[in-house]
Coordinates of C-alpha atoms in Angstrom, one line a residue:
Chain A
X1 CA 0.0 0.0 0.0
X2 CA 0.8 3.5 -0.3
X3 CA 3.4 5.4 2.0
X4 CA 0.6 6.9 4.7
X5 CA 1.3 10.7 5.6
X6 CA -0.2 13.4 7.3
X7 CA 1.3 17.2 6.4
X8 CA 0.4 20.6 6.9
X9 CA 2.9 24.0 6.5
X10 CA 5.3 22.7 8.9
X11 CA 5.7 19.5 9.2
X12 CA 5.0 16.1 7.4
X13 CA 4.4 12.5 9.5
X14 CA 4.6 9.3 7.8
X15 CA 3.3 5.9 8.8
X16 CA 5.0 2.4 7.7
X17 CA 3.2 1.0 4.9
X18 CA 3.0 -2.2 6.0
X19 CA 2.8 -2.1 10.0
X20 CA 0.7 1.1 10.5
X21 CA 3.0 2.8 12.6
X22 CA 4.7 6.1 13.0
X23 CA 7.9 6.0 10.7
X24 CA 9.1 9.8 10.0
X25 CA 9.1 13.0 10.7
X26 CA 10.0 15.9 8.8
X27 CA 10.2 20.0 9.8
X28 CA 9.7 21.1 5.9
X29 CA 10.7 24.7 6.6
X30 CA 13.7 23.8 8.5
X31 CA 14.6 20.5 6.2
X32 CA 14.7 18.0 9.2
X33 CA 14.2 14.9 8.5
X34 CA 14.1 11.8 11.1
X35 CA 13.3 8.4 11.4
X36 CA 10.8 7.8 14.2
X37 CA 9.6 4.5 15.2
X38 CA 6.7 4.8 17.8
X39 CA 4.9 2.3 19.2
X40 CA 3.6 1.1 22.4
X41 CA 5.1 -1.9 24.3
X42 CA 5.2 -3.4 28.1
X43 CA 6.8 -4.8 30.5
X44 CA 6.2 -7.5 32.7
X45 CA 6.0 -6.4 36.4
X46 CA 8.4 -8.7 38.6
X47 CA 6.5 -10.6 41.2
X48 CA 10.1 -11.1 42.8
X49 CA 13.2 -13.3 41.9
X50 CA 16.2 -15.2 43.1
X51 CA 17.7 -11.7 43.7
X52 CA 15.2 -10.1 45.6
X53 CA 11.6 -10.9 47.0
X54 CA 10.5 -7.2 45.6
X55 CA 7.6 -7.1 43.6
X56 CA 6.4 -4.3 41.2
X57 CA 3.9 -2.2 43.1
X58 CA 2.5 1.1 43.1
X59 CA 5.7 2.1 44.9
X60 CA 8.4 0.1 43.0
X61 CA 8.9 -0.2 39.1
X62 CA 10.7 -3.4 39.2
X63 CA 9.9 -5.4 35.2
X64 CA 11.5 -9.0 35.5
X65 CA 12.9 -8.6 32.6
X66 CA 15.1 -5.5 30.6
X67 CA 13.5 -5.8 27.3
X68 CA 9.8 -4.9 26.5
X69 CA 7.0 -6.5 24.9
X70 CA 5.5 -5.0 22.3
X71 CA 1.7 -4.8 22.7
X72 CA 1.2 -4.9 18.9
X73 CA 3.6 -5.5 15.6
X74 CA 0.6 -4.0 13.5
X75 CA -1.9 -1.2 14.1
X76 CA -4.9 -1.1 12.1
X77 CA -5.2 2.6 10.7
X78 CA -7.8 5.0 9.1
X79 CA -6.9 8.8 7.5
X80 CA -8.8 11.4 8.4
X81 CA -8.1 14.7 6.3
X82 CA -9.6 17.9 6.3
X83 CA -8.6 21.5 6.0
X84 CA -8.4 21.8 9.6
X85 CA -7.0 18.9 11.0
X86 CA -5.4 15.5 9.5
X87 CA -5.4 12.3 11.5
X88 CA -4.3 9.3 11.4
X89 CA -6.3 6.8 13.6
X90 CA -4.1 3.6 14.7
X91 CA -5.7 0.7 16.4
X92 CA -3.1 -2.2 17.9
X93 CA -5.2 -3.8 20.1
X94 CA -8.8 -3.9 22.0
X95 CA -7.3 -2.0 24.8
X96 CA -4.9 0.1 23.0
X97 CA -5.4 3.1 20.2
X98 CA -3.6 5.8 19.4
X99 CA -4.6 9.3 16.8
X100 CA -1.7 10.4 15.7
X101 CA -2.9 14.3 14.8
X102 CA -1.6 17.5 12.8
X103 CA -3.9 20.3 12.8
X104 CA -3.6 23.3 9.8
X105 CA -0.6 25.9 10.8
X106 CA 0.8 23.5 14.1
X107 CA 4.8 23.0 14.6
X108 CA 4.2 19.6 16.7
X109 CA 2.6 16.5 16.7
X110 CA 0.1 15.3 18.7
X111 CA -0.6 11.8 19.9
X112 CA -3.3 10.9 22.4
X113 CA -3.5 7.5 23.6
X114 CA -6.2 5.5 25.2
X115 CA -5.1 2.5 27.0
X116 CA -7.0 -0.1 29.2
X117 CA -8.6 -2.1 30.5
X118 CA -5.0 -3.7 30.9
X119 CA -5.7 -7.6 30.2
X120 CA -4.2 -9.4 33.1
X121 CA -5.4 -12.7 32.2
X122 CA -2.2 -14.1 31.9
X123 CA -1.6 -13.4 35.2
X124 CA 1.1 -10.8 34.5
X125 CA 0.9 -7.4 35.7
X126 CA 1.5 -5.0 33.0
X127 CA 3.2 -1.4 33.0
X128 CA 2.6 -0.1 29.6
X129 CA 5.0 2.6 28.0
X130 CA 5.1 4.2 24.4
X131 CA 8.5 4.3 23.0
X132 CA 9.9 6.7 20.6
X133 CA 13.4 5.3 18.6
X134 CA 15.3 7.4 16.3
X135 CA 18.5 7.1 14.9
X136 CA 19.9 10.0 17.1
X137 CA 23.2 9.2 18.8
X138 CA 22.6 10.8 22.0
X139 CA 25.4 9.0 24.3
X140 CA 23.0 7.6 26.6
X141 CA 22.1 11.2 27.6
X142 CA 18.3 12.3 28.4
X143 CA 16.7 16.2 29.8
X144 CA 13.8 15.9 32.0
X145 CA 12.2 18.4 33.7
X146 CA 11.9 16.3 37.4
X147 CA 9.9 18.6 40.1
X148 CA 8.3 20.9 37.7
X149 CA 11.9 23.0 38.5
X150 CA 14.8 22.7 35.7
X151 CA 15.8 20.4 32.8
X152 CA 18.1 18.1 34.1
X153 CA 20.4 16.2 32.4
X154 CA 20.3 12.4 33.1
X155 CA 22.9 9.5 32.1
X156 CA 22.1 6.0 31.5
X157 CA 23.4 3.8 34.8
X158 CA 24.7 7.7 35.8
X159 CA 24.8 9.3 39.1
X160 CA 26.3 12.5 39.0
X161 CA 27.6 12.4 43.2
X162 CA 28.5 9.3 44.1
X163 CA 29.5 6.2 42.5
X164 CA 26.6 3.8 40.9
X165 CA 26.4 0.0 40.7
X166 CA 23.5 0.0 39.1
X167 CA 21.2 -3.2 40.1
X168 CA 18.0 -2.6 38.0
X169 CA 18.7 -2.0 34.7
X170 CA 15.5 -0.6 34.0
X171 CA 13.9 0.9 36.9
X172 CA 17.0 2.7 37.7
X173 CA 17.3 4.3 34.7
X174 CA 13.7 5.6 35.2
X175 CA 12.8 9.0 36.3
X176 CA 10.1 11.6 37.1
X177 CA 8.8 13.3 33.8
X178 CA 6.6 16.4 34.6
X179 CA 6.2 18.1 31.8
X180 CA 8.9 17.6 29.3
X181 CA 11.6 14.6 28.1
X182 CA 14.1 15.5 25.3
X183 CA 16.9 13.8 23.5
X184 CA 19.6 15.4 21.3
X185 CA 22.6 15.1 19.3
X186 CA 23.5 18.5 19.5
X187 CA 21.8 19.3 15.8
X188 CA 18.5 18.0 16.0
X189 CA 16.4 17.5 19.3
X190 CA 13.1 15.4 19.6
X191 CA 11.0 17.0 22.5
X192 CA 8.1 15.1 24.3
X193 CA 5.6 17.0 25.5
X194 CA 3.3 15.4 28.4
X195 CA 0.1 16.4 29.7
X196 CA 0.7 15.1 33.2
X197 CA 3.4 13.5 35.2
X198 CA 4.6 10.2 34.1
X199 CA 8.0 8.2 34.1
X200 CA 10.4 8.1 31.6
X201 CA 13.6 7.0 30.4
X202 CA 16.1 6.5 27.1
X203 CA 17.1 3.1 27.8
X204 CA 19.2 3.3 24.4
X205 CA 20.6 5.5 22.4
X206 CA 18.5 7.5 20.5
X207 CA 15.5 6.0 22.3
X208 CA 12.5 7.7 24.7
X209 CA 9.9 6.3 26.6
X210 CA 7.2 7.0 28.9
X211 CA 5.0 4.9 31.0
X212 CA 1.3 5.7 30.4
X213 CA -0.4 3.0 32.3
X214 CA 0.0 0.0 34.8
X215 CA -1.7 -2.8 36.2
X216 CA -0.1 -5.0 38.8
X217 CA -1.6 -7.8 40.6
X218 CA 1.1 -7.9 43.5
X219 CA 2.0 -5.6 46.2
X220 CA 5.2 -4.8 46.5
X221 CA 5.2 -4.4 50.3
X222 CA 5.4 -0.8 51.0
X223 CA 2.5 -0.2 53.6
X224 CA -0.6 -0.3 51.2
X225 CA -1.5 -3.9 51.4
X226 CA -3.3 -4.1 47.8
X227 CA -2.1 -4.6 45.0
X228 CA -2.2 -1.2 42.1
X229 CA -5.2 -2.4 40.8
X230 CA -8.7 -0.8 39.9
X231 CA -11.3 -3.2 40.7
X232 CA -13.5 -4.7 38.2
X233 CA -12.2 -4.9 34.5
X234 CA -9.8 -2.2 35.3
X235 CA -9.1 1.7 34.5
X236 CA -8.3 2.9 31.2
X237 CA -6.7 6.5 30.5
X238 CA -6.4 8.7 27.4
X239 CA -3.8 11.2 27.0
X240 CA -1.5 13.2 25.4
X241 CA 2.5 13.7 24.1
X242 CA 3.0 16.4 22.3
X243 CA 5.8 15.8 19.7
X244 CA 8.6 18.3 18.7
X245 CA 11.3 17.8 16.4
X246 CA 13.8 20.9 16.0
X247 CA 17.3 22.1 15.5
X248 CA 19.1 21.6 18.7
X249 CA 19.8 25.6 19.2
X250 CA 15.7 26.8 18.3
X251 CA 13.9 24.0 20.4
X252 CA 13.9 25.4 23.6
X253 CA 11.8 28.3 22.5
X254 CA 9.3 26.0 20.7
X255 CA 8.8 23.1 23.9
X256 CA 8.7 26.5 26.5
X257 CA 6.0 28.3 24.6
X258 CA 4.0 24.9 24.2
X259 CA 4.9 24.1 27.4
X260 CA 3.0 27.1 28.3
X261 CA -0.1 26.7 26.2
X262 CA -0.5 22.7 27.4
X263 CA -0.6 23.4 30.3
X264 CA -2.8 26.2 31.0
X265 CA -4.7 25.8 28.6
X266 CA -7.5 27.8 27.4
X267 CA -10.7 26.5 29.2
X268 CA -14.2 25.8 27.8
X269 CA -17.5 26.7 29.5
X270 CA -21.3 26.5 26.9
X271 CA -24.1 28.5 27.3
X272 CA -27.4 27.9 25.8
X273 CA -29.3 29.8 22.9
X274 CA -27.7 33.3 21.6
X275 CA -26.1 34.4 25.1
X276 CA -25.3 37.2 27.0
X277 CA -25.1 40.6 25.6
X278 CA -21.6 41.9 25.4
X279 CA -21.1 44.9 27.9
X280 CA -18.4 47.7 27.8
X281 CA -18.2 47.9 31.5
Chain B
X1 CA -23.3 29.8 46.1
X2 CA -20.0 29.8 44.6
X3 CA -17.5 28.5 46.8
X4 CA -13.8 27.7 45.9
X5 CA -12.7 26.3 49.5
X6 CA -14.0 23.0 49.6
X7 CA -11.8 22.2 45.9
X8 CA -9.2 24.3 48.0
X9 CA -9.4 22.0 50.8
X10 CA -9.4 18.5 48.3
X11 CA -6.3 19.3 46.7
X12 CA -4.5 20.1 49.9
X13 CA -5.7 17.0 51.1
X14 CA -4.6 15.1 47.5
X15 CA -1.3 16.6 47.8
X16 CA -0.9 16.0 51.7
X17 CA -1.5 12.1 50.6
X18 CA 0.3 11.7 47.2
X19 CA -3.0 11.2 46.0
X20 CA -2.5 10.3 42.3
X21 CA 0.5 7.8 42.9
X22 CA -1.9 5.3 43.5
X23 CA -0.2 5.0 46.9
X24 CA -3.6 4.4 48.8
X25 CA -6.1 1.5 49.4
X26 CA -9.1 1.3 46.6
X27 CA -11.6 3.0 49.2
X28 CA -9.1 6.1 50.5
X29 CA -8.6 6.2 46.5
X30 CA -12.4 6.4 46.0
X31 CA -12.7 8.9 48.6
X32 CA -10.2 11.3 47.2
X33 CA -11.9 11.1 44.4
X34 CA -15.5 11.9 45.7
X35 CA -13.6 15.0 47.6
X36 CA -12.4 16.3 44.2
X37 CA -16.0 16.0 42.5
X38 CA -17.4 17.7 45.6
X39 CA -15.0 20.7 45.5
X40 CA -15.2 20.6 41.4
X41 CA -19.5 21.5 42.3
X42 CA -19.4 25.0 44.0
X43 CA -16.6 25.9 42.1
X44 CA -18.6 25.4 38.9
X45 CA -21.3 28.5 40.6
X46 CA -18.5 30.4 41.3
X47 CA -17.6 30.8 37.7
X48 CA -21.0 30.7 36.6
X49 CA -21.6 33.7 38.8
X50 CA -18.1 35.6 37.6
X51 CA -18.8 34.9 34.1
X52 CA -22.6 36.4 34.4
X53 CA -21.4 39.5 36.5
X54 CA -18.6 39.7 33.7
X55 CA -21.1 39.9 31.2
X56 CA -24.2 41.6 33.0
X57 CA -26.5 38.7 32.1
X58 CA -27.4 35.7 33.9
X59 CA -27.2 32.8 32.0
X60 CA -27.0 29.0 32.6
X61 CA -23.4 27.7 31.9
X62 CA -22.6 24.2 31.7
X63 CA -19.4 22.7 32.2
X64 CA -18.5 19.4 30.4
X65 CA -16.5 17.4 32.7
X66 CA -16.1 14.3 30.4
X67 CA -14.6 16.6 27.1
X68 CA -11.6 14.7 27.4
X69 CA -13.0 11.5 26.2
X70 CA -15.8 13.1 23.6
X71 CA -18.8 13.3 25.8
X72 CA -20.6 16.4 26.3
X73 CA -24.8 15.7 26.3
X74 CA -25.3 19.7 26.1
X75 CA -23.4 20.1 22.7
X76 CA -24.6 16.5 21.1
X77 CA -28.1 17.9 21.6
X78 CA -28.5 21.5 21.1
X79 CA -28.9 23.1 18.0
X80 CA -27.7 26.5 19.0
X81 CA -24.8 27.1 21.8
X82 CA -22.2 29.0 23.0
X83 CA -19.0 28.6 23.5
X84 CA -16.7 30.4 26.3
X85 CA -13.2 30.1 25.9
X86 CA -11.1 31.8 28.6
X87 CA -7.2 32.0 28.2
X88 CA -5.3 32.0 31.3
X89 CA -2.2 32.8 29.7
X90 CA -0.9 36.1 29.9
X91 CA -0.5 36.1 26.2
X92 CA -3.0 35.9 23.3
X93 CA -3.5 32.2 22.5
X94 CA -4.9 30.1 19.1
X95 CA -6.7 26.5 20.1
X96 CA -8.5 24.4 17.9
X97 CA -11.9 23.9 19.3
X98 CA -13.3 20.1 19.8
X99 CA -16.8 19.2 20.6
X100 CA -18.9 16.3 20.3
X101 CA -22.1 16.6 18.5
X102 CA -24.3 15.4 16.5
X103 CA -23.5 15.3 12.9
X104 CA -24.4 17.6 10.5
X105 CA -23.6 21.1 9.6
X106 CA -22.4 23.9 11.4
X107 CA -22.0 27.1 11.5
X108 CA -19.6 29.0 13.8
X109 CA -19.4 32.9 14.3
X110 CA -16.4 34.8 16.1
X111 CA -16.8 37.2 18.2
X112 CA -16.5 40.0 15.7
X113 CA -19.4 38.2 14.1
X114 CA -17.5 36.9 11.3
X115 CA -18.0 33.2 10.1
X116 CA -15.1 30.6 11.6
X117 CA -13.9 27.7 9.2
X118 CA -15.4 24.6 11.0
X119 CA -15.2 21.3 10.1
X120 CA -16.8 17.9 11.5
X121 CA -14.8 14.6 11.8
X122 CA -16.1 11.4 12.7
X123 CA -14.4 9.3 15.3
X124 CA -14.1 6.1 15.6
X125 CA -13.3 4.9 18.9
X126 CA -16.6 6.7 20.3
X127 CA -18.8 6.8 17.2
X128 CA -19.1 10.6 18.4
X129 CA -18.9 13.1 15.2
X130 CA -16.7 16.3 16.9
X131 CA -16.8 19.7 15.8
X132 CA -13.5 21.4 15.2
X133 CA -13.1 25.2 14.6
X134 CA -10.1 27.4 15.7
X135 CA -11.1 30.0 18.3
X136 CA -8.6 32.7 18.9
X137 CA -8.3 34.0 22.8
X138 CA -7.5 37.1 24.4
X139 CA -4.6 37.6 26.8
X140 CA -6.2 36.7 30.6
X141 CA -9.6 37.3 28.9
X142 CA -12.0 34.8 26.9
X143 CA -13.7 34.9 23.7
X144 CA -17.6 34.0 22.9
X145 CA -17.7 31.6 20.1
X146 CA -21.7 30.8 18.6
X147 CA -22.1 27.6 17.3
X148 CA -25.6 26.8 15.1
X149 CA -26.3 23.7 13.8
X150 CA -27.7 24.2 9.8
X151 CA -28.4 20.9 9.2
X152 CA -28.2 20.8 5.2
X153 CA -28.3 24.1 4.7
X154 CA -26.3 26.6 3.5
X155 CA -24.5 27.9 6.3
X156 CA -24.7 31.4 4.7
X157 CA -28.4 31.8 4.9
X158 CA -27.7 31.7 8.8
X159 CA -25.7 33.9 9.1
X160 CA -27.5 37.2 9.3
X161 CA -29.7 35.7 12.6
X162 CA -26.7 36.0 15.1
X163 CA -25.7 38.8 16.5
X164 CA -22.2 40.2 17.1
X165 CA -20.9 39.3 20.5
X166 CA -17.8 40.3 21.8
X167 CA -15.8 39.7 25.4
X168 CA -12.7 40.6 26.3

């Protein structure tokens, strides 16, 4: 089939032909072109091991194993294009969908995401992230904003005061995302944008993730005594990362700005009929 | 009676507890979250009040708590609304408006009274058509948006029955 693309003024998206997912990005008035695979995966929450008794829980990110699954190798898709807004719809599973959305005169990219109910089934306990790779070679180097205060820098299996023998290859790379995750070669950056606090990480080069969801069915021991579980089928949640690709030296200005208008946004309130009559005073 | 204190009071709670790292039993969880709906209540007459003192007309505002996931019963069954957007940014702001309705056509006026390009896409995921138009907002002010729903018609032949609003 056809290569799949969504483009306004700014920017152009395209979508693998053949698996449905997000393949490339390109700035058109700043020629900047990269390769970025997105898709959503999880990992398997550790109920404990020969190394340790710790579970994953609402307290502890602990996955029993380093790599990821993906939740789906395909997503089923469907265009939408108009003169305001063009969308790509991606389905990958009965608990996971994603639109993938450029609206007329926009620099970024916006994703939102509905996951759950997280299946648990199995009997696995799921903690579900969407991943972003790109060719970038970043050195095992991430920014995150952690405490709504600076950008820090982070460093894979990294601590910049003492000494690290880093025990959990995942979890302790893993680290508070309030608003903003970026990676960078020192040309290009990618910025994520999110609309609420989440975890996040580059566990390769070139690579960005954050965890969206999770649904454990073991406590990890801290005090709480349940497991981080809603009952019933489960919660689901829908959100949003907002995606900016820019030369390293003009992408703070862009992710600030946006920054800005995410997150006090402009706030909607209806009124019947005609409405009130405007008054001077 | 508008009241802010009792959302005031929530949150502090919320934040006191690490409320949204799922750090709690199910029940204390459930509990938080019926605090939060009973602070979100008054707060909603507090604006409602503000908004009609702002504009020196009582009217009934409605609040749609469940925008986020394309439900809004007020805009998928009225043929004629409004549509308050306030800007808490210090600087003027563009947003693309989306609102779940019914389909058909639609046609939006600014608050200058000028026609606003609109389109309606259809969703899959909810079955919900949502209305999209760009609505352009004031620095620390809002903006009145009308929305009519023309059906089949020509949205032109509308357009001399609303009447210029403006708020700043």
């Amino acid at each position: 089939s056809p290569v799949l693309s969504i483009k306004n003024e700014y920017l152009r998206a395209s979508f693998h032909p053949d698996t449905g997912l997000l393949s490339m990005i390109e700035v058109l008035d700043r020629k900047l072109t990269l390769p970025v695979n997105q898709a959503f995966f999880w990992y398997n929450a550790s109920v404990g091991d020969k190394r340790s008794s710790q579970a994953s829980g609402a307290y502890i990110f602990r996955p029993s194993q380093q790599w990821p699954f993906p939740v789906s190798h395909l997503a089923r898709t469907r265009l939408v294009k108009t003169a305001l807004v063009q969308e790509v719809h991606q389905n990958f599973t009965a608990w996971c969908s994603q639109v993938v959305r450029l609206y007329s005169g926009q620099r970024h990219l916006e994703l939102e995401w509905t996951v759950g109910p997280i299946p648990v089934g199995d009997k696995w306990g799921k903690e579900i992230i969407s991943r972003f790779d790109t060719p970038l070679e970043t050195g095992g180097v991430f920014f995150t904003d952690s405490n709504g205060r600076e950008v820090l820098e982070r460093r894979r299996d990294y601590r910049p005061s003492w000494k690290l023998n880093q025990t959990e290859p995942v979890a302790g790379n893993y680290y508070p995302v309030n608003s903003r995750i970026y990676i960078t070669d020192g040309k290009m950056q990618l910025t994520v944008l999110t609309d609420r606090s989440q975890g996040g990480s580059s566990m390769s080069d070139g690579s960005l993730e954050l965890m969206v969801h999770r649904r454990l069915l073991k406590d990890d021991g801290r005090g709480v005594g349940e497991a981080l579980q809603e009952p019933g089928s489960g919660g689901w949640v829908r959100g949003r990362h907002l995606l900016l690709l820019d030369t390293a030296r003009e992408a703070a200005a862009e992710h600030r700005l946006l920054a800005e208008k995410e997150l006090l946004a402009p706030q909607l309130v209806l009124a019947p009929g005609q409405g009130p009559s405007y008054h001077h005073d | 009676h508008g009241d802010s204190s009792p959302l005031n009071q929530a949150m502090a709670v919320l934040q006191h507890h690490d409320a949204v790292s799922g750090t709690s039993k199910q029940h204390v969880a459930d509990d938080y979250a019926r605090q939060l709906a009973a602070g979100w209540g008054p707060c909603e007459v507090l604006l409602s009040n503000a908004l009609a003192k702002l504009s020196g007309s009582k009217e009934t505002f409605l609040f749609c708590r469940d925008l986020n996931i394309s439900i809004c019963p007020f805009s998928q069954t009225s043929e004629r609304f409004q549509v308050l957007v306030y800007n808490p940014l210090g600087r003027k702001v563009d947003r693309m408006v989306r609102l779940p309705v019914r389909k058909g056509l639609f046609l939006i006026k600014d608050p200058g009274n000028n026609t606003v390009p609109s389109t309606v896409v259809e969703l899959t995921s909810s079955g919900n058509p949502e209305l999209l138009f760009p609505a352009l907002v004031p620095a620390l002010g809002f903006s009145v948006y009308s929305v009519t729903r023309v059906s089949d018609q020509n949205p032109q032949t509308r357009s001399q029955h609303s009447r210029p609003q403006k708020y700043s």
